[in-house]
Structures are given as C-alpha cells and as structure tokens.
Coordinates of C-alpha atoms in Angstrom, one line a residue:
X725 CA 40.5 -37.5 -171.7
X726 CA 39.5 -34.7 -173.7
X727 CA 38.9 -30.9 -172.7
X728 CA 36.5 -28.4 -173.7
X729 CA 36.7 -24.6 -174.0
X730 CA 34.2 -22.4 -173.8
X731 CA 34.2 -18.6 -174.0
X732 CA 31.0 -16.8 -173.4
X733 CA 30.5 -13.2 -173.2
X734 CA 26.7 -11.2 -172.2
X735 CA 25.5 -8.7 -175.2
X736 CA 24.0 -5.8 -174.2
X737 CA 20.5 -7.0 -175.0
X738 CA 18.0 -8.7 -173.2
X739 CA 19.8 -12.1 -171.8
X740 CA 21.9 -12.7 -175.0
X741 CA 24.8 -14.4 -174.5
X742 CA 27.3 -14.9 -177.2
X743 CA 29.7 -18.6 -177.0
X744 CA 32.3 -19.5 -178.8
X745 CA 33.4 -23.1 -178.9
X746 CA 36.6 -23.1 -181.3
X747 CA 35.9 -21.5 -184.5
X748 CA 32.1 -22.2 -183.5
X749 CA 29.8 -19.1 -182.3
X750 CA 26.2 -19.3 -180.9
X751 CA 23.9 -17.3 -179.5
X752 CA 21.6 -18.0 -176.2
X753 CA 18.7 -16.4 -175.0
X754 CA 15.7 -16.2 -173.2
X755 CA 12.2 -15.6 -174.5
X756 CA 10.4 -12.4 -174.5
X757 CA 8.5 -13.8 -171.2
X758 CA 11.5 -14.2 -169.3
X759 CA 12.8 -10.8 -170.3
X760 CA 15.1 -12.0 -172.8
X761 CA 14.8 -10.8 -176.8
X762 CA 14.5 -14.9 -178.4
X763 CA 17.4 -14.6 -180.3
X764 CA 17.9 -18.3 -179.5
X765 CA 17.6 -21.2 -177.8
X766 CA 17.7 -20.6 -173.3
X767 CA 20.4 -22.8 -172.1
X768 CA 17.3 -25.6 -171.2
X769 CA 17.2 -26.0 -175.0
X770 CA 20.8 -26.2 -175.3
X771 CA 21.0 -28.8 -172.3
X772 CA 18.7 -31.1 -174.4
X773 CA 19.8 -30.1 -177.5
X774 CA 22.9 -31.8 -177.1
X775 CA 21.3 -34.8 -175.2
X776 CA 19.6 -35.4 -178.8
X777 CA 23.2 -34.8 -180.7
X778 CA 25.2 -37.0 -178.5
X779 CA 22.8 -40.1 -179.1
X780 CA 22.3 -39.4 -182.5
X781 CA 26.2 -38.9 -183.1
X782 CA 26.4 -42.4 -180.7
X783 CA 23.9 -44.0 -182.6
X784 CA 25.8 -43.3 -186.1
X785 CA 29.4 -44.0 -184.1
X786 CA 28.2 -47.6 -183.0
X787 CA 26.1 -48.3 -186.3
X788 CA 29.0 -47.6 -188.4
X789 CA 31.4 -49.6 -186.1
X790 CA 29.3 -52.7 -186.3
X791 CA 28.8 -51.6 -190.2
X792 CA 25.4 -51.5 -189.6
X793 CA 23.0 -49.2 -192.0
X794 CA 20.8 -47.2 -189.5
X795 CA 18.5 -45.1 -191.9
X796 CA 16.0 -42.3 -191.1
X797 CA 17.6 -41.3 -187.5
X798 CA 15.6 -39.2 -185.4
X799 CA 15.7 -38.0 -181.5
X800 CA 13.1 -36.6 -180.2
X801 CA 13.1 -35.0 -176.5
X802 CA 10.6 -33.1 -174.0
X803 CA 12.4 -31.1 -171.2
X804 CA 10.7 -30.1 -167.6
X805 CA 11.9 -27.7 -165.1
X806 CA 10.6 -27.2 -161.5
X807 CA 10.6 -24.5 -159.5
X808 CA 12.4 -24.6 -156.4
X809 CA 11.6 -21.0 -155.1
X810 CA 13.3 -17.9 -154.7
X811 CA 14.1 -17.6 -158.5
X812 CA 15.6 -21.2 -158.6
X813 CA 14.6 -24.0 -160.7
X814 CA 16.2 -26.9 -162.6
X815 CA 15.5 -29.4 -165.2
X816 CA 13.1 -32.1 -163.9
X817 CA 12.6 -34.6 -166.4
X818 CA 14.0 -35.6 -170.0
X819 CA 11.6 -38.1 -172.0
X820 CA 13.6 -39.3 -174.9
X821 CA 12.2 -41.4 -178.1
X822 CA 15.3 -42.7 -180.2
X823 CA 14.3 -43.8 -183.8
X824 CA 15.7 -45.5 -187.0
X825 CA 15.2 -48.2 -189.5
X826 CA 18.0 -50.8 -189.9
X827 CA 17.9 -55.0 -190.7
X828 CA 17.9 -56.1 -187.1
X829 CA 15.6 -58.0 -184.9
X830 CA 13.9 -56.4 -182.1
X831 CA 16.4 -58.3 -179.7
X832 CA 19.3 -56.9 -181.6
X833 CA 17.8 -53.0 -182.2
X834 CA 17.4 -53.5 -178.7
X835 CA 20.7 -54.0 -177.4
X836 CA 22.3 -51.9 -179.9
X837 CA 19.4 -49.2 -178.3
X838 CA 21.5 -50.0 -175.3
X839 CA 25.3 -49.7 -176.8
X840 CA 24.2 -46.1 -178.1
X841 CA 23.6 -45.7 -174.0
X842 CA 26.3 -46.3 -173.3
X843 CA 28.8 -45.0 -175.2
X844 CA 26.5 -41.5 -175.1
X845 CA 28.4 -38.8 -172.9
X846 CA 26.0 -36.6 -172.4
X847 CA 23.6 -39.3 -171.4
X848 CA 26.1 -40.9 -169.0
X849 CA 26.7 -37.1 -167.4
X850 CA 22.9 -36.5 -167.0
X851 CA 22.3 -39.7 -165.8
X852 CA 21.3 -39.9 -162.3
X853 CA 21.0 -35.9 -162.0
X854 CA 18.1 -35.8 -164.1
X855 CA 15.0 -37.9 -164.6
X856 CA 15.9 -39.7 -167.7
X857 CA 13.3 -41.8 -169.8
X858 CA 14.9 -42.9 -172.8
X859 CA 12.7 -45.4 -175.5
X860 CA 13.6 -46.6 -178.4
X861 CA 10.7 -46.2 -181.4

C-alpha cells in the first residue's frame, strides 16, 4: 500500500491553486471563462492528465518487464463533463487512444494493450465511475 500527500493552498488570484506533492509544486486553474486567470491546467485536465501518465508509465513498466521495445509511445485523451444543475457537474466520458510501435503480433500488442489495463491505477480507480473508452492505435 502506498500513501499520497498532497498540500494545496488557494492564491489570491482568480481560482489559482498552488499543490505541492513532495518536493513537486503545480499550479491549477480555471480559464478566463470560468473566472479563473489560466495559469494552468483546471483540475478536469489534471484528472485526465494523469490517466495519460499512468498508462504511459504502465505501458513502459510492463514493456520493460517483458523486455519488450515499445517505441514512439503516445496517449491521447478527450474528457466530457455534464452538467447536473445548480453549479454541479462531473466528468462524463474519457475516450482514450494508446499508441506505440514494437515487434508483436496484433494478438500479442493486444493482450499486452490489456496488461497495461491492468496494472494502470488510475485506470483501475476511474473505472466504473467514469465512461471509459480505451483503444489501442
């Protein structure tokens, strides 16, 4: 079991909010439209920003396990929210593409496409709370 710390304090401007993981700092925001002052990504971005990290950090973790060469790694994602009224919305839908090159068959890309699943935390947390579509290119 591991356990995660995170410290985050509001900035006087806009919706800035500054975290700090460790000896890690970064910023969140909203955009101008929502008020905020875009000094970085809103939480949404966050959210699927580290969807795209833990499968890419999977995807290496399992390739190199299996010694495996995965080259020209890419995740790609496209978040929705919906509105549920009174101010209140949440994230919808996550469409996923997963690419890389390697020497593998199309049966075995495929079930190592399904390891990387697996083995994915953030994936495995979302899963079932969000609308997950998930393809490998």
């Amino acid at each position: 079991m591991s356990k995660y710390l995170i410290n985050s304090k509001m900035r006087p401007a806009g919706y800035q909010v500054m975290n700090h993981a460790g000896d890690h700092q970064f910023m969140a925001d909203e955009p101008v439209i929502a008020k905020g002052t875009d000094a970085g990504p809103n939480p949404v971005q966050y959210l699927i920003a580290a969807l795209n990290s833990c499968l890419a950090i999977s995807a290496r973790a399992v390739a190199n396990n299996r010694q495996l060469d995965l080259r020209n790694l890419k995740v790609s994602s496209t978040g929705e929210t919906v509105s549920l009224g009174k101010g209140r919305s949440k994230v919808s839908r996550i469409d996923t593409t997963l690419s890389f090159d390697c020497d593998l068959t199309a049966a075995e890309k495929q079930k190592l496409f399904e390891r990387i699943l697996q083995v994915c935390t953030v994936h495995e947390s979302l899963e079932g709370g969000i609308e997950m579509n998930i393809h490998l290119a």
